[in-house]
PDB file of C-alpha atoms in Angstrom:
ATOM      1  CA  MET A  90     -78.444  43.835  -2.212  1.00  0.00           C
ATOM      2  CA  ALA A  91     -76.718  41.466  -4.614  1.00  0.00           C
ATOM      3  CA  ILE A  92     -75.095  38.179  -3.667  1.00  0.00           C
ATOM      4  CA  ILE A  93     -71.485  38.011  -4.863  1.00  0.00           C
ATOM      5  CA  VAL A  94     -70.094  34.630  -5.955  1.00  0.00           C
ATOM      6  CA  THR A  95     -66.510  33.678  -6.806  1.00  0.00           C
ATOM      7  CA  GLY A  96     -65.877  30.415  -8.638  1.00  0.00           C
ATOM      8  CA  ALA A  97     -69.335  30.812 -10.175  1.00  0.00           C
ATOM      9  CA  SER A  98     -68.482  28.739 -13.259  1.00  0.00           C
ATOM     10  CA  GLY A  99     -67.466  25.678 -11.244  1.00  0.00           C
ATOM     11  CA  LEU A 100     -69.565  22.673 -10.256  1.00  0.00           C
ATOM     12  CA  LEU A 101     -70.780  24.154  -6.988  1.00  0.00           C
ATOM     13  CA  GLY A 102     -70.804  27.777  -8.066  1.00  0.00           C
ATOM     14  CA  SER A 103     -72.976  27.200 -11.123  1.00  0.00           C
ATOM     15  CA  ALA A 104     -75.462  25.103  -9.121  1.00  0.00           C
ATOM     16  CA  LEU A 105     -75.632  27.741  -6.389  1.00  0.00           C
ATOM     17  CA  VAL A 106     -76.095  30.613  -8.848  1.00  0.00           C
ATOM     18  CA  ARG A 107     -79.028  28.763 -10.470  1.00  0.00           C
ATOM     19  CA  ALA A 108     -80.663  28.200  -7.095  1.00  0.00           C
ATOM     20  CA  LEU A 109     -80.198  31.818  -6.029  1.00  0.00           C
ATOM     21  CA  ARG A 110     -81.695  33.122  -9.255  1.00  0.00           C
ATOM     22  CA  ASP A 111     -84.595  30.684  -8.957  1.00  0.00           C
ATOM     23  CA  GLU A 112     -85.291  32.418  -5.642  1.00  0.00           C
ATOM     24  CA  GLY A 113     -85.267  35.786  -7.396  1.00  0.00           C
ATOM     25  CA  GLN A 114     -81.911  36.864  -5.977  1.00  0.00           C
ATOM     26  CA  ASP A 115     -79.637  39.304  -7.778  1.00  0.00           C
ATOM     27  CA  VAL A 116     -76.298  37.535  -8.317  1.00  0.00           C
ATOM     28  CA  VAL A 117     -72.999  39.120  -9.362  1.00  0.00           C
ATOM     29  CA  LYS A 118     -70.139  36.830 -10.423  1.00  0.00           C
ATOM     30  CA  LEU A 119     -66.536  37.863  -9.835  1.00  0.00           C
ATOM     31  CA  VAL A 120     -64.560  37.009 -12.982  1.00  0.00           C
ATOM     32  CA  ARG A 121     -60.844  37.183 -13.794  1.00  0.00           C
ATOM     33  CA  ARG A 122     -61.304  38.963 -17.125  1.00  0.00           C
ATOM     34  CA  GLU A 123     -63.029  42.044 -18.455  1.00  0.00           C
ATOM     35  CA  PRO A 124     -66.718  41.816 -17.422  1.00  0.00           C
ATOM     36  CA  ARG A 125     -69.042  41.104 -20.343  1.00  0.00           C
ATOM     37  CA  ALA A 126     -72.419  41.504 -18.655  1.00  0.00           C
ATOM     38  CA  ASP A 127     -74.132  43.473 -15.900  1.00  0.00           C
ATOM     39  CA  ASP A 128     -73.985  40.447 -13.608  1.00  0.00           C
ATOM     40  CA  GLU A 129     -70.166  40.295 -13.674  1.00  0.00           C
ATOM     41  CA  ALA A 130     -67.477  42.229 -11.818  1.00  0.00           C
ATOM     42  CA  TYR A 131     -63.709  42.091 -12.164  1.00  0.00           C
ATOM     43  CA  TRP A 132     -61.133  40.689  -9.818  1.00  0.00           C
ATOM     44  CA  GLN A 133     -57.648  39.311 -10.250  1.00  0.00           C
ATOM     45  CA  PRO A 134     -56.377  38.064  -6.890  1.00  0.00           C
ATOM     46  CA  ASP A 135     -52.947  37.212  -8.298  1.00  0.00           C
ATOM     47  CA  ARG A 136     -52.521  40.967  -8.808  1.00  0.00           C
ATOM     48  CA  GLN A 137     -54.423  41.864  -5.637  1.00  0.00           C
ATOM     49  CA  GLU A 138     -57.086  43.607  -7.743  1.00  0.00           C
ATOM     50  CA  ILE A 139     -60.806  43.576  -6.994  1.00  0.00           C
ATOM     51  CA  ASP A 140     -63.794  45.787  -7.821  1.00  0.00           C
ATOM     52  CA  ARG A 141     -64.617  47.070  -4.346  1.00  0.00           C
ATOM     53  CA  ALA A 142     -67.584  49.060  -5.629  1.00  0.00           C
ATOM     54  CA  ALA A 143     -69.283  45.803  -6.641  1.00  0.00           C
ATOM     55  CA  LEU A 144     -68.935  44.545  -3.071  1.00  0.00           C
ATOM     56  CA  GLU A 145     -70.364  47.648  -1.371  1.00  0.00           C
ATOM     57  CA  GLY A 146     -73.819  46.974  -0.001  1.00  0.00           C
ATOM     58  CA  ALA A 147     -73.858  43.326  -1.063  1.00  0.00           C
ATOM     59  CA  ARG A 148     -76.177  41.070   0.906  1.00  0.00           C
ATOM     60  CA  ALA A 149     -73.746  38.116   1.016  1.00  0.00           C
ATOM     61  CA  VAL A 150     -70.516  36.843  -0.534  1.00  0.00           C
ATOM     62  CA  VAL A 151     -69.874  33.189  -1.395  1.00  0.00           C
ATOM     63  CA  HIS A 152     -66.221  32.362  -2.060  1.00  0.00           C
ATOM     64  CA  LEU A 153     -65.627  29.119  -3.984  1.00  0.00           C
ATOM     65  CA  SER A 154     -62.444  29.795  -5.968  1.00  0.00           C
ATOM     66  CA  GLY A 155     -59.584  27.298  -5.960  1.00  0.00           C
ATOM     67  CA  ALA A 156     -57.614  25.008  -8.261  1.00  0.00           C
ATOM     68  CA  SER A 157     -58.938  21.437  -8.560  1.00  0.00           C
ATOM     69  CA  ILE A 158     -57.495  18.987  -6.022  1.00  0.00           C
ATOM     70  CA  GLY A 159     -58.249  15.816  -8.001  1.00  0.00           C
ATOM     71  CA  GLY A 160     -57.492  14.435 -11.409  1.00  0.00           C
ATOM     72  CA  ARG A 161     -53.697  14.768 -11.549  1.00  0.00           C
ATOM     73  CA  ARG A 162     -50.461  14.081  -9.705  1.00  0.00           C
ATOM     74  CA  TRP A 163     -49.239  16.775  -7.366  1.00  0.00           C
ATOM     75  CA  SER A 164     -45.901  18.219  -8.328  1.00  0.00           C
ATOM     76  CA  ALA A 165     -44.290  20.752  -6.007  1.00  0.00           C
ATOM     77  CA  ALA A 166     -45.442  23.478  -8.404  1.00  0.00           C
ATOM     78  CA  TYR A 167     -49.047  22.232  -8.428  1.00  0.00           C
ATOM     79  CA  LYS A 168     -49.158  22.001  -4.634  1.00  0.00           C
ATOM     80  CA  ARG A 169     -48.104  25.649  -4.586  1.00  0.00           C
ATOM     81  CA  GLU A 170     -50.917  26.415  -7.039  1.00  0.00           C
ATOM     82  CA  LEU A 171     -53.437  24.573  -4.861  1.00  0.00           C
ATOM     83  CA  LEU A 172     -52.344  26.593  -1.856  1.00  0.00           C
ATOM     84  CA  ASP A 173     -51.994  29.975  -3.530  1.00  0.00           C
ATOM     85  CA  SER A 174     -55.281  29.740  -5.445  1.00  0.00           C
ATOM     86  CA  ARG A 175     -57.077  29.438  -2.125  1.00  0.00           C
ATOM     87  CA  VAL A 176     -55.029  31.455   0.320  1.00  0.00           C
ATOM     88  CA  GLN A 177     -54.195  34.435  -1.903  1.00  0.00           C
ATOM     89  CA  SER A 178     -57.706  34.779  -3.309  1.00  0.00           C
ATOM     90  CA  THR A 179     -59.249  34.604   0.166  1.00  0.00           C
ATOM     91  CA  ARG A 180     -56.742  37.156   1.479  1.00  0.00           C
ATOM     92  CA  VAL A 181     -57.661  39.620  -1.265  1.00  0.00           C
ATOM     93  CA  LEU A 182     -61.408  39.079  -0.860  1.00  0.00           C
ATOM     94  CA  ALA A 183     -61.503  39.164   2.951  1.00  0.00           C
ATOM     95  CA  GLY A 184     -59.231  42.206   3.018  1.00  0.00           C
ATOM     96  CA  ALA A 185     -61.542  44.033   0.627  1.00  0.00           C
ATOM     97  CA  LEU A 186     -64.610  43.132   2.689  1.00  0.00           C
ATOM     98  CA  ALA A 187     -62.944  44.345   5.870  1.00  0.00           C
ATOM     99  CA  GLY A 188     -62.390  47.767   4.295  1.00  0.00           C
ATOM    100  CA  LEU A 189     -65.913  48.383   2.989  1.00  0.00           C
ATOM    101  CA  SER A 190     -68.145  51.107   4.374  1.00  0.00           C
ATOM    102  CA  ALA A 191     -71.182  48.842   3.812  1.00  0.00           C
ATOM    103  CA  PRO A 192     -69.884  45.255   4.138  1.00  0.00           C
ATOM    104  CA  PRO A 193     -72.068  42.202   3.498  1.00  0.00           C
ATOM    105  CA  GLU A 194     -73.912  40.533   6.340  1.00  0.00           C
ATOM    106  CA  VAL A 195     -72.239  37.186   5.721  1.00  0.00           C
ATOM    107  CA  LEU A 196     -69.271  35.564   3.971  1.00  0.00           C
ATOM    108  CA  LEU A 197     -69.512  31.890   3.063  1.00  0.00           C
ATOM    109  CA  SER A 198     -65.994  30.667   2.331  1.00  0.00           C
ATOM    110  CA  ALA A 199     -65.146  27.208   1.023  1.00  0.00           C
ATOM    111  CA  SER A 200     -62.964  24.759   2.931  1.00  0.00           C
ATOM    112  CA  GLY A 201     -62.832  20.976   3.304  1.00  0.00           C
ATOM    113  CA  VAL A 202     -63.127  18.138   5.789  1.00  0.00           C
ATOM    114  CA  ASP A 203     -59.438  17.537   5.044  1.00  0.00           C
ATOM    115  CA  PHE A 204     -58.933  20.101   7.824  1.00  0.00           C
ATOM    116  CA  TYR A 205     -59.380  17.249  10.320  1.00  0.00           C
ATOM    117  CA  GLY A 206     -56.748  14.972   8.804  1.00  0.00           C
ATOM    118  CA  ASP A 207     -57.140  11.195   9.034  1.00  0.00           C
ATOM    119  CA  THR A 208     -59.560  10.534  11.913  1.00  0.00           C
ATOM    120  CA  GLY A 209     -59.978   6.767  11.535  1.00  0.00           C
ATOM    121  CA  ASP A 210     -63.385   5.396  12.463  1.00  0.00           C
ATOM    122  CA  ARG A 211     -64.142   8.051  15.099  1.00  0.00           C
ATOM    123  CA  VAL A 212     -67.273  10.138  14.523  1.00  0.00           C
ATOM    124  CA  ILE A 213     -66.244  13.794  14.721  1.00  0.00           C
ATOM    125  CA  ASP A 214     -67.982  17.149  14.390  1.00  0.00           C
ATOM    126  CA  GLU A 215     -66.898  20.785  14.184  1.00  0.00           C
ATOM    127  CA  SER A 216     -65.391  20.668  17.681  1.00  0.00           C
ATOM    128  CA  GLN A 217     -62.566  18.439  16.392  1.00  0.00           C
ATOM    129  CA  GLY A 218     -59.234  20.205  16.045  1.00  0.00           C
ATOM    130  CA  LYS A 219     -56.878  20.373  13.095  1.00  0.00           C
ATOM    131  CA  GLY A 220     -55.182  17.244  11.790  1.00  0.00           C
ATOM    132  CA  ASP A 221     -51.861  16.635  10.052  1.00  0.00           C
ATOM    133  CA  GLY A 222     -50.746  16.786   6.435  1.00  0.00           C
ATOM    134  CA  PHE A 223     -50.622  19.135   3.460  1.00  0.00           C
ATOM    135  CA  LEU A 224     -54.391  19.411   2.955  1.00  0.00           C
ATOM    136  CA  SER A 225     -55.008  20.036   6.641  1.00  0.00           C
ATOM    137  CA  ASP A 226     -52.355  22.753   6.687  1.00  0.00           C
ATOM    138  CA  MET A 227     -53.840  24.273   3.524  1.00  0.00           C
ATOM    139  CA  CYS A 228     -57.333  24.367   5.011  1.00  0.00           C
ATOM    140  CA  GLU A 229     -55.999  26.049   8.150  1.00  0.00           C
ATOM    141  CA  GLN A 230     -54.328  28.816   6.139  1.00  0.00           C
ATOM    142  CA  TRP A 231     -57.360  29.141   3.857  1.00  0.00           C
ATOM    143  CA  GLU A 232     -59.733  29.514   6.796  1.00  0.00           C
ATOM    144  CA  GLY A 233     -57.332  31.850   8.563  1.00  0.00           C
ATOM    145  CA  GLU A 234     -57.537  34.335   5.705  1.00  0.00           C
ATOM    146  CA  ALA A 235     -61.355  34.177   5.687  1.00  0.00           C
ATOM    147  CA  ALA A 236     -61.328  34.909   9.418  1.00  0.00           C
ATOM    148  CA  ARG A 237     -60.074  38.422   8.643  1.00  0.00           C
ATOM    149  CA  ALA A 238     -63.579  39.264   7.435  1.00  0.00           C
ATOM    150  CA  GLY A 239     -64.976  37.900  10.686  1.00  0.00           C
ATOM    151  CA  GLU A 240     -62.630  40.095  12.684  1.00  0.00           C
ATOM    152  CA  ALA A 241     -64.074  43.084  10.797  1.00  0.00           C
ATOM    153  CA  GLY A 242     -67.624  42.168  11.856  1.00  0.00           C
ATOM    154  CA  VAL A 243     -68.764  40.101   8.860  1.00  0.00           C
ATOM    155  CA  ARG A 244     -70.458  36.859   9.936  1.00  0.00           C
ATOM    156  CA  THR A 245     -68.165  34.239   8.457  1.00  0.00           C
ATOM    157  CA  VAL A 246     -69.082  30.620   7.693  1.00  0.00           C
ATOM    158  CA  LEU A 247     -66.319  28.165   6.766  1.00  0.00           C
ATOM    159  CA  MET A 248     -67.905  25.485   4.590  1.00  0.00           C
ATOM    160  CA  ARG A 249     -65.947  22.278   5.249  1.00  0.00           C
ATOM    161  CA  SER A 250     -67.240  20.142   2.407  1.00  0.00           C
ATOM    162  CA  GLY A 251     -66.933  16.419   1.969  1.00  0.00           C
ATOM    163  CA  LEU A 252     -67.199  14.629  -1.385  1.00  0.00           C
ATOM    164  CA  VAL A 253     -69.922  16.409  -3.360  1.00  0.00           C
ATOM    165  CA  LEU A 254     -71.935  13.986  -5.495  1.00  0.00           C
ATOM    166  CA  SER A 255     -73.097  15.347  -8.827  1.00  0.00           C
ATOM    167  CA  GLY A 256     -73.825  13.833 -12.207  1.00  0.00           C
ATOM    168  CA  LYS A 257     -72.110  16.827 -13.832  1.00  0.00           C
ATOM    169  CA  GLY A 258     -68.572  16.327 -12.582  1.00  0.00           C
ATOM    170  CA  GLY A 259     -66.591  16.316  -9.369  1.00  0.00           C
ATOM    171  CA  VAL A 260     -65.568  13.000  -7.865  1.00  0.00           C
ATOM    172  CA  LEU A 261     -68.233  11.060  -9.792  1.00  0.00           C
ATOM    173  CA  GLY A 262     -67.090  12.605 -13.035  1.00  0.00           C
ATOM    174  CA  GLN A 263     -63.677  11.070 -12.430  1.00  0.00           C
ATOM    175  CA  VAL A 264     -64.718   7.596 -11.268  1.00  0.00           C
ATOM    176  CA  VAL A 265     -67.951   6.805 -13.140  1.00  0.00           C
ATOM    177  CA  PRO A 266     -66.147   6.039 -16.452  1.00  0.00           C
ATOM    178  CA  ILE A 267     -63.966   3.518 -14.589  1.00  0.00           C
ATOM    179  CA  PHE A 268     -66.992   1.870 -13.006  1.00  0.00           C
ATOM    180  CA  LYS A 269     -68.859   1.747 -16.319  1.00  0.00           C
ATOM    181  CA  ILE A 270     -66.222  -0.561 -17.783  1.00  0.00           C
ATOM    182  CA  GLY A 271     -66.374  -2.821 -14.724  1.00  0.00           C
ATOM    183  CA  LEU A 272     -63.114  -1.747 -13.085  1.00  0.00           C
ATOM    184  CA  GLY A 273     -64.526  -0.089  -9.987  1.00  0.00           C
ATOM    185  CA  ALA A 274     -62.838  -1.374  -6.825  1.00  0.00           C
ATOM    186  CA  PRO A 275     -62.259  -0.383  -3.200  1.00  0.00           C
ATOM    187  CA  LEU A 276     -59.164   1.726  -2.608  1.00  0.00           C
ATOM    188  CA  GLY A 277     -56.488   0.668  -0.152  1.00  0.00           C
ATOM    189  CA  SER A 278     -58.040  -1.146   2.791  1.00  0.00           C
ATOM    190  CA  GLY A 279     -61.488   0.085   1.787  1.00  0.00           C
ATOM    191  CA  LYS A 280     -62.155   0.675   5.488  1.00  0.00           C
ATOM    192  CA  GLN A 281     -61.539   4.410   5.365  1.00  0.00           C
ATOM    193  CA  TYR A 282     -64.686   6.503   5.750  1.00  0.00           C
ATOM    194  CA  TRP A 283     -65.766   8.841   2.982  1.00  0.00           C
ATOM    195  CA  SER A 284     -68.044  11.692   4.014  1.00  0.00           C
ATOM    196  CA  TRP A 285     -70.246  12.747   1.126  1.00  0.00           C
ATOM    197  CA  ILE A 286     -73.077  15.152   0.328  1.00  0.00           C
ATOM    198  CA  SER A 287     -75.362  15.425  -2.708  1.00  0.00           C
ATOM    199  CA  VAL A 288     -74.981  18.590  -4.746  1.00  0.00           C
ATOM    200  CA  ASP A 289     -78.627  19.426  -4.029  1.00  0.00           C
ATOM    201  CA  ASP A 290     -78.050  19.237  -0.286  1.00  0.00           C
ATOM    202  CA  TRP A 291     -74.832  21.239  -0.600  1.00  0.00           C
ATOM    203  CA  VAL A 292     -76.684  24.060  -2.350  1.00  0.00           C
ATOM    204  CA  GLN A 293     -79.623  24.013   0.049  1.00  0.00           C
ATOM    205  CA  ALA A 294     -77.289  23.894   3.048  1.00  0.00           C
ATOM    206  CA  ALA A 295     -75.477  26.972   1.701  1.00  0.00           C
ATOM    207  CA  LEU A 296     -78.790  28.805   1.361  1.00  0.00           C
ATOM    208  CA  HIS A 297     -79.734  27.654   4.866  1.00  0.00           C
ATOM    209  CA  VAL A 298     -76.627  29.016   6.572  1.00  0.00           C
ATOM    210  CA  MET A 299     -76.745  32.177   4.472  1.00  0.00           C
ATOM    211  CA  LYS A 300     -80.160  32.982   5.930  1.00  0.00           C
ATOM    212  CA  ASN A 301     -79.588  31.641   9.459  1.00  0.00           C
ATOM    213  CA  ARG A 302     -77.795  34.361  11.414  1.00  0.00           C
ATOM    214  CA  ASP A 303     -77.038  32.042  14.313  1.00  0.00           C
ATOM    215  CA  VAL A 304     -74.705  29.882  12.214  1.00  0.00           C
ATOM    216  CA  VAL A 305     -71.101  31.054  12.299  1.00  0.00           C
ATOM    217  CA  GLY A 306     -67.616  29.562  12.020  1.00  0.00           C
ATOM    218  CA  ALA A 307     -66.775  26.098  10.728  1.00  0.00           C
ATOM    219  CA  VAL A 308     -69.736  24.101   9.367  1.00  0.00           C
ATOM    220  CA  ASN A 309     -69.436  20.541   8.058  1.00  0.00           C
ATOM    221  CA  PHE A 310     -71.120  20.249   4.664  1.00  0.00           C
ATOM    222  CA  THR A 311     -71.549  16.476   4.725  1.00  0.00           C
ATOM    223  CA  SER A 312     -74.389  13.997   4.907  1.00  0.00           C
ATOM    224  CA  PRO A 313     -75.072  12.557   8.388  1.00  0.00           C
ATOM    225  CA  SER A 314     -74.412   9.098   6.873  1.00  0.00           C
ATOM    226  CA  PRO A 315     -70.718   8.657   5.990  1.00  0.00           C
ATOM    227  CA  VAL A 316     -69.765   5.262   4.585  1.00  0.00           C
ATOM    228  CA  THR A 317     -66.613   3.233   4.137  1.00  0.00           C
ATOM    229  CA  ASN A 318     -64.905   3.294   0.770  1.00  0.00           C
ATOM    230  CA  THR A 319     -65.924  -0.348   0.251  1.00  0.00           C
ATOM    231  CA  ARG A 320     -69.576   0.541   0.881  1.00  0.00           C
ATOM    232  CA  PHE A 321     -69.267   3.544  -1.455  1.00  0.00           C
ATOM    233  CA  THR A 322     -67.807   1.324  -4.169  1.00  0.00           C
ATOM    234  CA  ARG A 323     -70.632  -1.194  -3.923  1.00  0.00           C
ATOM    235  CA  ALA A 324     -73.298   1.523  -3.883  1.00  0.00           C
ATOM    236  CA  LEU A 325     -71.899   3.224  -6.971  1.00  0.00           C
ATOM    237  CA  GLY A 326     -71.630  -0.097  -8.821  1.00  0.00           C
ATOM    238  CA  LYS A 327     -75.251  -0.846  -7.935  1.00  0.00           C
ATOM    239  CA  ALA A 328     -76.411   2.592  -9.081  1.00  0.00           C
ATOM    240  CA  LEU A 329     -74.648   2.116 -12.421  1.00  0.00           C
ATOM    241  CA  ARG A 330     -75.719  -1.540 -12.706  1.00  0.00           C
ATOM    242  CA  ARG A 331     -72.101  -2.622 -13.014  1.00  0.00           C
ATOM    243  CA  SER A 332     -70.182  -5.265 -11.115  1.00  0.00           C
ATOM    244  CA  THR A 333     -67.207  -4.140  -9.062  1.00  0.00           C
ATOM    245  CA  MET A 334     -63.842  -5.774  -8.516  1.00  0.00           C
ATOM    246  CA  PRO A 335     -63.675  -7.897  -5.333  1.00  0.00           C
ATOM    247  CA  ILE A 336     -59.984  -7.187  -4.767  1.00  0.00           C
ATOM    248  CA  PRO A 337     -59.074  -3.668  -3.550  1.00  0.00           C
ATOM    249  CA  VAL A 338     -56.502  -1.542  -5.319  1.00  0.00           C
ATOM    250  CA  PRO A 339     -53.483  -1.709  -2.961  1.00  0.00           C
ATOM    251  CA  ALA A 340     -52.389   1.508  -1.304  1.00  0.00           C
ATOM    252  CA  PHE A 341     -48.882   1.145  -2.732  1.00  0.00           C
ATOM    253  CA  ALA A 342     -50.296   0.930  -6.256  1.00  0.00           C
ATOM    254  CA  LEU A 343     -52.377   4.047  -5.729  1.00  0.00           C
ATOM    255  CA  SER A 344     -49.340   5.864  -4.394  1.00  0.00           C
ATOM    256  CA  ALA A 345     -47.251   4.719  -7.334  1.00  0.00           C
ATOM    257  CA  GLY A 346     -49.846   5.863  -9.835  1.00  0.00           C
ATOM    258  CA  LEU A 347     -51.226   9.009  -8.224  1.00  0.00           C
ATOM    259  CA  GLY A 348     -48.501  10.002  -5.791  1.00  0.00           C
ATOM    260  CA  GLU A 349     -49.280  12.276  -2.855  1.00  0.00           C
ATOM    261  CA  PHE A 350     -52.805  12.939  -4.117  1.00  0.00           C
ATOM    262  CA  ALA A 351     -53.736   9.329  -3.330  1.00  0.00           C
ATOM    263  CA  ARG A 352     -52.089   9.374   0.087  1.00  0.00           C
ATOM    264  CA  ALA A 353     -53.602  12.715   1.072  1.00  0.00           C
ATOM    265  CA  ALA A 354     -57.061  12.634  -0.531  1.00  0.00           C
ATOM    266  CA  LEU A 355     -58.140   9.026  -1.213  1.00  0.00           C
ATOM    267  CA  LEU A 356     -56.793   6.935   1.642  1.00  0.00           C
ATOM    268  CA  PRO A 357     -57.429   9.050   4.792  1.00  0.00           C
ATOM    269  CA  SER A 358     -60.632   8.405   6.745  1.00  0.00           C
ATOM    270  CA  HIS A 359     -63.198  11.133   7.474  1.00  0.00           C
ATOM    271  CA  ARG A 360     -66.232  10.001   9.470  1.00  0.00           C
ATOM    272  CA  ILE A 361     -67.863  13.398   9.814  1.00  0.00           C
ATOM    273  CA  ARG A 362     -71.054  14.500  11.556  1.00  0.00           C
ATOM    274  CA  PRO A 363     -72.644  17.743  10.251  1.00  0.00           C
ATOM    275  CA  GLY A 364     -73.327  18.936  13.778  1.00  0.00           C
ATOM    276  CA  LYS A 365     -74.070  22.606  13.103  1.00  0.00           C
ATOM    277  CA  LEU A 366     -76.345  21.916  10.149  1.00  0.00           C
ATOM    278  CA  LEU A 367     -78.377  19.415  12.140  1.00  0.00           C
ATOM    279  CA  ASP A 368     -78.471  21.579  15.267  1.00  0.00           C
ATOM    280  CA  SER A 369     -79.618  24.613  13.266  1.00  0.00           C
ATOM    281  CA  GLY A 370     -82.566  22.692  11.838  1.00  0.00           C
ATOM    282  CA  TYR A 371     -81.355  21.806   8.358  1.00  0.00           C
ATOM    283  CA  ARG A 372     -83.202  18.787   6.950  1.00  0.00           C
ATOM    284  CA  PHE A 373     -81.249  16.748   4.434  1.00  0.00           C
ATOM    285  CA  ALA A 374     -82.946  15.679   1.220  1.00  0.00           C
ATOM    286  CA  HIS A 375     -80.535  12.734   0.884  1.00  0.00           C
ATOM    287  CA  THR A 376     -79.334  10.859   3.946  1.00  0.00           C
ATOM    288  CA  SER A 377     -78.936   7.511   2.161  1.00  0.00           C
ATOM    289  CA  LEU A 378     -76.011   7.084  -0.224  1.00  0.00           C
ATOM    290  CA  ASP A 379     -78.067   4.813  -2.505  1.00  0.00           C
ATOM    291  CA  GLU A 380     -80.798   7.437  -2.684  1.00  0.00           C
ATOM    292  CA  ALA A 381     -78.324  10.231  -3.351  1.00  0.00           C
ATOM    293  CA  LEU A 382     -76.612   8.337  -6.162  1.00  0.00           C
ATOM    294  CA  ARG A 383     -79.942   7.579  -7.800  1.00  0.00           C
ATOM    295  CA  ALA A 384     -80.873  11.249  -7.612  1.00  0.00           C
ATOM    296  CA  VAL A 385     -77.655  12.637  -9.095  1.00  0.00           C
ATOM    297  CA  LEU A 386     -77.068   9.926 -11.698  1.00  0.00           C
TER     298      LEU A 386
END
């Protein structure tokens, strides 16, 4: 009754694996090389190869694989990599699960709040439909492949994550060095909402939905307290005890420096409510951004 995890070496995967093992769970990591330990199994989604025997009888599967969205400009080739690393891997995994004689009870598959597109200052939950843009289209295709497991009877949860706050990388790993030298500043108008979640809450929310059989479909993995980018900037500066720049970085400058990544990932507004987590009884450890930043930093 192992729990299978893809992307286990990443920020979220490594934190989740630690938490599962702390609970005494047997975890098997899918790796894209020859397995070197009993807790590893082989897959290579680019070749449509996967160790189906490792999946038979598993308790749950958590799928977190995907190329990093941030940290670089998006060329046409890298956008294809972003898409393929998610869609192809999910297609291979969900197809394998659908063909098992003893499939897992649940599949938790990663996605993002980018599914909703730019929603301005409206508070939205999982009932909101798809938005526009490359990331929204990618999330739709990504989730569509995971749905194949659901069609085969596997309870499928689509984890639409916001910005995950961790002191070990992710968005903070990219921006903290800038803030530490006093160059932190709001981006664009600064009025766009950023929906965030602490890494501890992300992990505990994943464990919560894994165990709660009533939770199915899209689930927003975000704190119930989204903030504007300006508020985020001030809170991070305060947590690091650094002043921040009073003048925002203009949207045109961000676009010139970071290209489509800035326009698609930094400037859109996501004011998200984690409706299904709250309704299913999940209690957040960190509902205040200041508190969350203190905890992770």
